[in-house]
Amino acid sequence: MWFCCLLAVLGSGASSDGMVQTESDLASVTDPVDFESEIQPLLATHCLACHGPSRRESNYRLDVKQIAMQGGDFGEPPIVPGRSGESPLVAYISGEDPDLVMPPSEQGSPMTPEQIDLVRRWIDQGAKWPEHLAGHDREEISTDHWAFQPIRHVEPPQVRDWPEAVFPLTNPIDRFVAKRLQEESLEPSPPADRTTLIRRIFLDLHGLQPDLSTVQAYQQAQPGSYSQWVDQLLAHPHYGERWARHWLDVVRFGESTGFEVNRDRPNAFYYRDYVIDSLNQDKSYRDFVREQLAGDILGVDEATGFLVGGPNDIVKSPDINLTLMQRQDELADYVHTTSASFLALTVACARCHNHKFDAILQKDYYALQAVFAGVRHGERPLKNQVPETVRQSLSARGAELAASQTKFESYREHAQPPGDEPANLLESVNAKRNTDRFTARPARFVRFTIERTNGAEPCLDELEVFAAGTDRNIALASEGGVASSSGNYANNPKHQLPHIHDGLYGNDKSWISDTTEGGWVQIEFPEEIMVDRVDWGRDRTAVYSDRLAIGYRIALSLDGQEWQVASSSRQRKPFLVNGKEPEDAFVVRLEPELASQAREEYQRLVGLRKQVAELQASTPTGYVGLFGPAEKIKRLHRGDPLEPREEIIPDTLTVMGSLGLSGETPEAERRLKLADWLVDEANPLTARVIVNRVWHYHFGAGLVDTPSDFGVNGARPTHPELLDWLAWQFMEHGWSLKWLHRQILNSSTYRQSSAPRAEANQVDADGRLLWRFPPRRLEAEAIRDCVLQLSGKLNPKAGGPGFLLFEVDHENVHHYFPLKEYTDEHFRRMIYMTKIRQEQDEVFGVFDCPDGGQTIPRRNRSTTALQALNLLNSRFMLQQASFLADRLQNEAGDRVKDQVRLAFELAYSRQPAQDELDESVALIELHGLEAFCRALLNSNEFLFLS
């Protein structure tokens, strides 16, 4: 057991605050305690315990000052000079916590009460050390782990006595691979045949099969044309669609919130399209990294979808424990995704203590939290998606709006102070009942228009219009009144238009408009009549006061076309919202002429605001994160939000340098500085990590078999010199991913046959030394896409909102039910499927699809009965088999042998052997063409990349 008492003392925050010192104890403090003769033997004997395999014993000697003062894995210094009651060391040597006693019983006897008292006295006297035992500063952390060492500029090795006729060494990659094969006495495999190779690069780069004409063209092409085919495939948009899926796995991208409500994010797709476009454009990986962390200040708003692509709990709570923990989980997600994706380090393991294996301090984890302390989940406008014409209009209207606002505010200085309103003003509106009286005049129509409310769409509980000089409500339906409106609140039986004049009071018998401003309701009378009063209210029973019309006007008309205002909210005292009057309330306190001018300007101001709002509404918004002032970040003892310690400034890993920031550094600058540090060529990890990821997706395993863990617990590279050569050259070639693809795909290593060999299997069964191309089953997305391609139903539509394979019950908690029927929209490539967390496509989800809940650097490759059953019997596959059967009949005619030959050409890019032809014909004659198509879609040759 290596996590023992020393780590407990170094990491504990427990104290002896409750211990009471007597007068004699206090007096004894004055007796000097000598460190070397009295204290050092005790610390060395009782407080030096065993340590973890990645630790150096000298790092945990409590008789060395700097170590004792800085603390250990939990960051808490075990000794607080001058305060023994606050020193965790005293608590542990005295056995206050029975679970953390120093030393453990199996490692020695505890200190005696006299010895404990001696240590306490020494601490209270200031815990003084002699200079020669001051030690070193543990913050100067270092490591000799391979991944933290600078990338080396290595030359490809010389290889002698090599069968170059079988495995040419024209590509530097091949020299590294050949050298390792020689060391293990392994022979390479011969090149794959042309049909296999063209299928391989199509499936690898595009995730689709080559059509028959393409295969034939390559078979007839001149020797040496292979590299041109690689270039053509890399230049095609299908490349970005295929390889974006790999990156979206790594960064845990999903299009719903996850957790219990799991609501969809309908505009999260902008980040997915950004990744696809970036790959197709061969955007420098340096820019790709920088934009994902700081795209908002680099002019690529959708790129920061990287930061908020993960799940987040939107159900908040008044419980401070839950609220703080939710925020910590959000920050942890940003830190983990960034460090795992770009650095392949498990930095999140330092959330509660120093990393147990890697050179990562707990302080480092919170320093990275401080970089992201201003990031929040949410949507924001995508400024770079705005058309130029709209941008120009926004600029012009914005300038007019600013000028109008200034002019309107200039009238305020001429107004009387609040409380000096004219005496004839009515009381401000109230929710229960308001009466507007005016000079009697004839009307056939009365319209009530709501200009603004105290919140949400306005609600009216009965609109009453009275015949002049009477209490007769002529608006009632029973009096022949006919109600109409600009629009009604939808799908709520409590709030219907007929309720506006049914004579019944209360919220359940009211009308609500469908808009917050500008909506109206009117009553038409059977004939023209004199009116002089209107009564109205929000809730005549005085239960509800929300949705109140605080700005309104009442107009009369004889023909429904020409209107005259009879009364309005301008004749009332201002309504205070949260103790404040509306911005135009001062107008009633102006002289009449100025009041008229101010009202005219206010109407212009309102109109300009509406224009600007409409222009802004035309700007697309994406779920790409919100950025605001960075909150203060403190180190949390054992990761507990309720136990904050010292403030931490934004920074990166201590072992790898510093960003040179302060606690006052602006939020956006923090993220940009981190991004620049990540892609600095001196950073030993970033280039190595992405090179390894690309290698992993080409060969099924990386040179480092743990693509997101380059730490001590991760795998060591099988070809370390090759990894460094690729990383160095990758940076030298502008961080171009397409350059990297070309290097790998043009190598003899990649072009080998995938056929197994018994003698090689005995040495390297997993093929990690690359004596053959490693065959593997296609991922779920490629299988589905190839099925649609084969059936002739693949929809080539690219980009934009995705398709959903579920019916959604949009309650507070969203529920998802698999579709029963599929249409052309559902036959797009699977990269465009809306990725709902915690839910899987009922057919292909079982093929080890990640759900976006966490970063997935490497998918599992399971083989289950459910996979076979889904491919054979699911509704989707039965439908596609039927489509394929129709295609074979339409293109090959009614001759069964011709149908079989075409099927083999489409599915396998080859003609069937005679026995395959005979067996296929027999199957069709016995069970029908659809059964044959189902068998074809389930065959290994169709489902495997080999």
XYZ file of C-alpha atoms in Angstrom, residues 252-811:
560
model
C -17.235 14.541 -26.981
C -19.491 16.511 -29.354
C -23.211 16.028 -28.885
C -26.369 17.933 -29.731
C -28.340 17.623 -26.515
C -27.746 18.668 -22.922
C -27.560 15.175 -21.481
C -28.514 14.567 -17.853
C -32.152 13.987 -16.977
C -33.846 16.601 -19.177
C -31.606 15.903 -22.210
C -32.999 18.726 -24.329
C -31.764 19.006 -27.878
C -29.491 21.816 -29.083
C -30.909 22.572 -32.532
C -28.126 24.972 -33.524
C -25.081 23.081 -32.252
C -24.461 21.786 -35.794
C -22.429 24.872 -36.708
C -19.431 23.394 -34.886
C -19.781 20.086 -36.749
C -19.819 21.943 -40.069
C -16.816 23.999 -38.968
C -14.801 20.828 -38.366
C -15.789 19.373 -41.746
C -14.931 22.589 -43.590
C -11.630 23.011 -41.744
C -10.497 19.530 -42.700
C -11.530 19.946 -46.326
C -9.709 23.288 -46.530
C -6.617 21.695 -44.982
C -6.618 24.417 -42.376
C -3.353 24.459 -40.481
C -3.749 22.392 -37.321
C -2.241 25.354 -35.477
C -5.140 27.549 -36.587
C -7.580 24.709 -35.941
C -6.478 24.544 -32.302
C -6.375 28.316 -31.783
C -9.824 28.865 -33.261
C -11.469 26.219 -31.097
C -10.241 27.933 -27.960
C -10.517 31.566 -29.063
C -12.571 31.685 -32.266
C -14.704 34.507 -30.884
C -11.722 36.880 -31.103
C -10.258 35.296 -34.243
C -13.379 35.799 -36.357
C -14.520 32.164 -36.367
C -17.390 32.117 -33.884
C -18.608 28.593 -34.589
C -15.217 27.093 -33.671
C -15.754 27.634 -29.933
C -18.483 25.022 -30.063
C -15.532 22.839 -29.036
C -15.617 24.269 -25.528
C -19.342 23.718 -24.914
C -19.834 20.605 -27.022
C -20.174 18.442 -23.911
C -23.113 17.729 -21.611
C -24.276 20.226 -19.025
C -26.855 20.051 -16.267
C -29.451 22.792 -16.899
C -31.603 21.910 -13.881
C -30.402 24.417 -11.306
C -31.081 24.355 -7.596
C -31.229 26.784 -4.664
C -28.935 24.341 -2.882
C -25.520 26.029 -2.901
C -23.781 22.634 -2.746
C -25.405 21.515 -5.995
C -24.935 24.864 -7.729
C -21.233 25.049 -6.927
C -20.688 21.430 -7.913
C -22.483 21.935 -11.234
C -20.171 24.828 -12.050
C -17.147 22.793 -11.032
C -18.295 19.989 -13.329
C -18.616 22.446 -16.222
C -15.106 23.785 -15.637
C -13.787 20.241 -15.242
C -15.246 19.370 -18.635
C -13.475 22.311 -20.307
C -10.161 21.416 -18.666
C -10.400 17.691 -19.343
C -11.507 18.006 -22.966
C -8.802 20.550 -23.787
C -5.981 18.681 -22.064
C -7.031 15.252 -23.320
C -7.712 16.352 -26.906
C -4.606 18.444 -27.512
C -2.095 17.169 -24.935
C -3.249 13.589 -24.312
C -2.919 14.141 -20.565
C -5.313 13.218 -17.765
C -5.129 16.616 -16.079
C -8.596 16.121 -14.566
C -7.049 13.520 -12.242
C -5.493 16.461 -10.373
C -8.868 17.946 -9.432
C -8.679 16.711 -5.836
C -4.933 16.209 -5.356
C -1.666 16.199 -7.213
C -1.641 13.654 -10.015
C -0.672 10.254 -8.635
C 1.490 9.316 -11.612
C 2.209 12.300 -13.839
C 4.008 15.574 -13.143
C 0.772 17.524 -12.789
C 0.031 19.512 -9.651
C -3.402 20.194 -8.221
C -2.519 23.851 -8.665
C -2.093 23.212 -12.397
C -5.618 21.884 -12.698
C -7.095 25.013 -11.126
C -4.761 27.244 -13.133
C -6.335 25.782 -16.274
C -9.775 26.259 -14.715
C -8.873 29.931 -14.357
C -8.178 30.094 -18.103
C -11.778 28.996 -18.761
C -13.354 30.838 -15.839
C -15.356 33.127 -18.134
C -16.799 30.361 -20.341
C -20.455 29.386 -20.012
C -22.798 27.124 -21.919
C -25.189 28.930 -24.231
C -25.936 30.366 -27.664
C -24.532 33.505 -29.222
C -24.771 35.235 -32.612
C -22.378 34.009 -35.293
C -21.074 37.302 -36.576
C -19.033 35.753 -39.365
C -22.220 34.156 -40.761
C -23.926 37.538 -41.319
C -24.267 38.579 -45.019
C -22.453 41.799 -45.920
C -25.702 43.588 -46.792
C -27.117 42.809 -43.348
C -23.877 43.890 -41.690
C -24.014 47.233 -43.475
C -27.678 47.731 -42.571
C -26.940 46.936 -38.939
C -24.163 49.493 -38.891
C -26.365 52.217 -40.422
C -29.420 51.532 -38.243
C -27.187 51.270 -35.193
C -25.814 54.746 -35.792
C -29.323 56.149 -36.248
C -30.446 54.399 -33.097
C -27.610 55.898 -31.056
C -28.411 59.396 -32.348
C -32.130 58.981 -31.618
C -31.411 57.732 -28.105
C -29.216 60.765 -27.425
C -31.842 63.166 -28.742
C -34.640 61.573 -26.731
C -32.592 61.648 -23.529
C -31.930 65.377 -24.096
C -35.594 66.094 -23.340
C -35.278 64.517 -19.890
C -33.370 67.479 -18.460
C -36.378 69.747 -19.156
C -38.832 67.545 -17.237
C -40.136 68.239 -13.763
C -38.884 65.795 -11.086
C -40.913 62.630 -10.360
C -43.986 63.396 -8.236
C -44.718 66.666 -10.057
C -46.964 65.066 -12.649
C -50.015 67.071 -13.814
C -52.941 66.818 -11.379
C -55.304 65.442 -14.017
C -53.333 62.233 -14.546
C -55.067 58.971 -13.648
C -53.516 56.542 -11.217
C -51.059 54.087 -12.751
C -52.489 50.843 -14.084
C -53.258 47.969 -11.712
C -53.904 44.307 -12.325
C -57.480 44.170 -11.007
C -59.499 46.922 -12.682
C -58.794 50.099 -14.643
C -61.360 52.601 -15.888
C -60.705 54.888 -18.863
C -63.326 57.659 -19.301
C -63.527 59.980 -22.269
C -65.971 62.360 -23.976
C -68.909 60.434 -25.386
C -68.583 59.732 -29.095
C -70.074 57.312 -31.643
C -68.344 54.019 -32.388
C -68.950 50.731 -34.173
C -65.549 49.320 -33.176
C -63.416 49.618 -30.008
C -59.814 48.406 -30.150
C -57.462 47.882 -27.163
C -53.771 47.833 -28.283
C -50.999 46.746 -25.902
C -47.739 48.654 -26.383
C -45.773 46.992 -23.583
C -46.213 44.791 -20.510
C -44.543 44.119 -17.186
C -43.468 40.759 -18.587
C -44.428 38.181 -21.252
C -47.486 38.271 -23.521
C -50.315 40.469 -22.142
C -53.446 38.996 -20.558
C -56.866 40.719 -20.389
C -59.639 39.480 -18.152
C -62.739 40.977 -19.786
C -62.815 44.084 -21.946
C -65.952 46.058 -21.003
C -67.305 48.936 -23.119
C -70.193 51.001 -21.772
C -72.953 52.857 -23.596
C -72.696 56.568 -22.865
C -74.249 57.619 -19.559
C -75.117 54.013 -18.556
C -73.653 50.939 -16.850
C -74.652 48.748 -19.791
C -71.694 46.671 -21.030
C -72.344 46.546 -24.778
C -69.158 44.529 -25.445
C -70.698 41.282 -24.125
C -71.275 38.493 -26.576
C -74.804 38.301 -25.219
C -75.260 41.932 -26.370
C -74.196 41.017 -29.885
C -70.537 42.049 -29.549
C -68.091 40.249 -31.855
C -64.478 39.866 -30.716
C -61.385 39.692 -32.938
C -57.660 40.081 -32.350
C -54.244 40.402 -33.947
C -53.386 36.913 -32.665
C -54.129 34.584 -29.771
C -51.953 32.602 -27.350
C -51.876 29.060 -28.715
C -53.020 25.754 -27.243
C -54.291 26.863 -23.857
C -57.989 26.365 -23.050
C -57.836 28.896 -20.201
C -56.932 31.787 -22.460
C -59.296 32.032 -25.416
C -60.584 34.950 -27.480
C -64.283 34.361 -26.522
C -63.291 34.906 -22.867
C -62.620 38.600 -23.596
C -66.385 39.357 -23.490
C -68.153 36.414 -21.878
C -68.942 38.289 -18.651
C -66.900 35.852 -16.525
C -63.944 36.959 -14.391
C -60.718 35.206 -13.416
C -57.488 33.966 -14.974
C -59.146 30.814 -16.320
C -61.560 32.938 -18.377
C -59.127 35.422 -19.914
C -57.472 36.210 -23.245
C -53.730 36.342 -23.956
C -52.119 37.887 -27.018
C -49.550 35.995 -29.081
C -47.011 38.837 -28.874
C -45.556 40.948 -26.080
C -45.854 44.263 -27.929
C -48.254 45.582 -30.550
C -50.978 42.998 -30.131
C -54.632 44.113 -30.034
C -58.134 42.880 -29.314
C -61.315 44.612 -30.456
C -65.081 44.449 -30.126
C -67.462 45.118 -33.010
C -71.006 46.188 -32.063
C -74.125 45.262 -34.052
C -74.615 48.939 -34.834
C -73.095 52.358 -34.211
C -73.538 53.514 -30.599
C -72.348 56.308 -28.294
C -69.675 55.146 -25.777
C -67.818 57.002 -23.006
C -66.055 54.390 -20.861
C -63.888 51.248 -21.021
C -63.083 49.011 -18.060
C -60.341 46.407 -18.241
C -57.929 44.438 -16.039
C -55.436 41.609 -15.936
C -57.293 39.494 -13.363
C -60.513 40.837 -11.921
C -60.197 38.396 -9.004
C -56.830 40.001 -8.050
C -54.919 36.708 -7.932
C -52.470 37.333 -10.797
C -50.525 40.499 -11.577
C -48.115 39.331 -14.261
C -48.690 39.931 -18.011
C -50.126 43.371 -17.216
C -50.501 45.929 -20.006
C -48.584 48.935 -18.672
C -48.522 50.734 -22.025
C -51.749 50.773 -24.043
C -54.140 52.837 -26.150
C -57.893 52.618 -26.700
C -59.135 53.653 -30.145
C -62.631 54.025 -31.658
C -63.747 53.596 -35.261
C -66.955 53.764 -37.268
C -65.730 51.603 -40.146
C -62.829 49.577 -38.744
C -60.410 51.495 -40.964
C -60.079 54.999 -39.551
C -59.274 55.139 -35.818
C -59.251 57.848 -33.196
C -57.453 57.405 -29.867
C -59.908 57.958 -27.016
C -57.597 57.136 -24.103
C -54.150 55.719 -23.402
C -51.588 54.979 -20.706
C -50.118 58.452 -21.320
C -53.029 59.801 -19.302
C -51.891 57.799 -16.280
C -49.064 58.105 -13.826
C -46.082 55.911 -14.728
C -46.185 52.253 -13.733
C -43.087 51.305 -11.753
C -41.396 48.057 -12.765
C -39.081 46.819 -10.023
C -39.296 50.275 -8.475
C -38.340 52.065 -11.684
C -40.529 54.059 -14.039
C -40.502 53.369 -17.821
C -37.920 55.322 -19.788
C -40.567 57.569 -21.378
C -42.462 58.280 -18.132
C -40.849 61.711 -17.776
C -42.670 62.937 -20.916
C -45.841 63.660 -18.934
C -43.810 66.110 -16.834
C -42.742 68.199 -19.857
C -44.346 71.350 -21.184
C -46.935 70.430 -23.853
C -44.836 71.448 -26.866
C -41.724 69.586 -25.652
C -43.872 66.613 -24.646
C -45.174 66.372 -28.214
C -41.630 66.469 -29.621
C -40.397 63.917 -27.101
C -43.247 61.506 -27.903
C -42.489 61.804 -31.618
C -38.811 61.070 -31.025
C -39.670 58.175 -28.735
C -41.811 56.601 -31.437
C -38.870 56.921 -33.838
C -36.567 55.394 -31.206
C -38.907 52.434 -30.691
C -39.129 51.924 -34.458
C -35.341 51.937 -34.860
C -34.967 49.467 -32.017
C -37.409 47.170 -33.766
C -35.484 47.446 -37.041
C -32.189 46.666 -35.327
C -33.785 43.741 -33.464
C -35.137 42.334 -36.727
C -31.726 42.636 -38.385
C -30.096 40.965 -35.395
C -32.721 38.224 -35.503
C -31.603 37.470 -39.053
C -28.121 36.776 -37.679
C -27.875 33.035 -36.998
C -27.103 31.940 -33.468
C -25.170 28.835 -32.622
C -24.583 26.790 -29.499
C -20.965 27.892 -29.320
C -20.652 29.239 -25.779
C -20.928 32.526 -23.933
C -17.984 34.528 -22.653
C -18.010 36.983 -19.779
C -15.804 38.259 -16.973
C -13.728 35.477 -15.468
C -14.740 34.452 -11.975
C -12.075 34.092 -9.305
C -10.760 30.545 -9.122
C -9.524 29.067 -5.882
C -7.877 25.744 -5.241
C -10.426 23.438 -3.647
C -9.308 21.184 -0.845
C -9.932 17.646 -2.078
C -12.002 19.150 -4.879
C -14.735 20.249 -2.507
C -16.403 23.528 -3.624
C -17.232 24.278 0.000
C -13.553 24.190 0.998
C -11.843 26.867 -1.104
C -8.220 27.715 -0.389
C -5.886 30.227 -2.034
C -6.721 32.030 -5.279
C -5.113 30.563 -8.406
C -4.100 32.662 -11.401
C -4.616 31.391 -14.974
C -1.702 29.309 -16.200
C -0.691 25.982 -17.679
C 1.226 22.968 -16.357
C 4.118 23.941 -14.092
C 6.358 21.244 -15.540
C 5.946 22.757 -19.021
C 6.404 26.447 -18.268
C 4.049 29.360 -17.713
C 1.650 31.597 -19.634
C 2.834 34.642 -17.710
C -0.689 35.844 -16.892
C -2.165 37.501 -13.830
C -5.485 37.338 -12.052
C -6.473 40.538 -13.900
C -5.796 39.217 -17.403
C -8.935 39.636 -19.566
C -10.935 36.489 -20.157
C -10.414 36.233 -23.928
C -6.666 36.823 -23.628
C -6.416 33.862 -21.256
C -7.834 31.466 -23.811
C -5.770 32.885 -26.664
C -2.571 32.648 -24.613
C -3.292 29.016 -23.801
C -4.026 28.294 -27.462
C -0.754 29.912 -28.547
C 1.128 27.906 -25.926
C -0.464 24.685 -27.158
C 0.725 25.228 -30.727
C 4.133 26.592 -29.863
C 6.686 24.348 -31.561
C 8.492 24.040 -28.241
C 5.483 22.243 -26.785
C 6.503 18.568 -26.792
C 2.974 17.152 -26.852
C 0.613 18.859 -29.303
C 2.228 17.748 -32.567
C 2.995 14.266 -31.238
C -0.600 13.821 -30.110
C -2.292 14.755 -33.399
C 0.222 12.778 -35.464
C -0.532 9.768 -33.306
C -4.298 10.269 -33.670
C -4.083 10.346 -37.457
C -1.903 7.226 -37.420
C -4.432 5.551 -35.121
C -7.334 6.106 -37.510
C -5.345 4.876 -40.516
C -4.023 1.714 -38.889
C -6.571 1.013 -36.153
C -3.994 1.653 -33.418
C -1.647 4.542 -32.777
C 2.090 4.424 -32.415
C 1.030 5.159 -28.844
C -1.891 2.846 -28.169
C -3.503 5.241 -25.679
C -4.250 8.256 -27.907
C -5.485 10.483 -25.074
C -3.027 9.372 -22.402
C 0.641 10.061 -23.026
C 1.303 9.953 -19.294
C 2.998 7.338 -17.145
C -0.079 5.108 -17.145
C -0.385 5.316 -20.919
C 1.362 3.084 -23.429
C 4.862 3.770 -24.655
C 5.323 4.325 -28.394
C 6.126 1.254 -30.465
C 8.231 3.419 -32.802
C 9.376 6.464 -30.769
C 11.784 7.747 -33.447
C 9.065 7.539 -36.099
C 6.661 9.446 -33.848
C 9.192 12.238 -33.383
C 10.102 12.302 -37.084
C 6.440 12.643 -38.065
C 5.778 15.329 -35.431
C 8.820 17.338 -36.493
C 8.035 17.083 -40.197
C 4.371 17.840 -39.540
C 5.336 21.158 -37.964
C 7.883 21.829 -40.714
C 5.128 21.368 -43.319
C 2.831 24.003 -41.823
C 0.943 21.662 -39.494
C -0.878 20.328 -42.586
C -3.053 17.300 -41.915
C -3.319 16.506 -45.615
C 0.474 16.441 -45.832
C 0.435 13.924 -42.987
C -2.189 11.778 -44.723
C -0.129 11.760 -47.914
C 2.996 10.649 -46.075
C 1.187 7.756 -44.431
C -0.949 6.634 -47.375
C 1.959 6.729 -49.842
C 4.106 4.519 -47.618
C 4.784 0.878 -48.363
C 3.700 0.222 -44.781
C 0.157 1.354 -45.552
C 0.001 -0.401 -48.925
C 0.838 -3.864 -47.561
C -1.535 -6.772 -47.847
C -3.699 -7.460 -44.810
C -3.426 -11.241 -45.160
C -2.318 -13.001 -41.943
C 0.862 -15.074 -41.718
C 1.250 -17.728 -39.059
C 4.921 -17.094 -38.270
C 4.383 -13.359 -37.898
C 1.294 -13.879 -35.738
C 3.395 -15.808 -33.259
C 5.700 -12.810 -32.790
C 3.212 -9.939 -33.100
C -0.390 -11.122 -33.083
C -1.789 -7.594 -32.795
C 0.197 -6.338 -35.770
C 1.593 -3.417 -33.772
C 4.940 -3.725 -35.568
C 3.103 -3.302 -38.885
C 4.240 -6.433 -40.721
C 0.848 -6.248 -42.491
C -1.976 -3.751 -42.871
C -4.268 -4.332 -39.838
C -7.771 -5.244 -41.081
C -10.775 -4.125 -39.037
C -14.519 -3.742 -39.187
C -15.829 -0.373 -40.328
C -17.350 1.979 -37.783
C -21.117 2.370 -37.507
C -21.194 5.547 -39.615
C -19.256 4.022 -42.504
C -21.393 0.871 -42.444
C -24.629 2.859 -42.624
C -23.292 5.167 -45.329
C -22.085 2.227 -47.430
C -25.449 0.476 -47.064
C -27.220 3.591 -48.361
C -24.658 3.962 -51.134
C -25.147 0.347 -52.196
C -28.944 0.600 -52.200
C -28.720 3.769 -54.295
C -30.464 5.877 -51.660
C -27.580 7.902 -50.190
C -28.658 11.541 -49.973
C -25.634 13.751 -50.769
C -26.992 16.825 -48.956
C -24.162 18.356 -46.922
C -24.077 20.723 -43.976
C -26.794 22.524 -42.089
C -29.213 21.172 -39.483
C -29.001 17.448 -38.998
C -31.633 14.773 -39.339
C -33.154 13.150 -36.290
C -33.750 9.411 -36.037
C -36.191 9.863 -33.179
C -39.652 11.123 -32.542
C -39.356 13.591 -29.658
C -41.776 14.175 -26.821
C -40.930 17.797 -25.972
C -41.840 17.778 -22.316
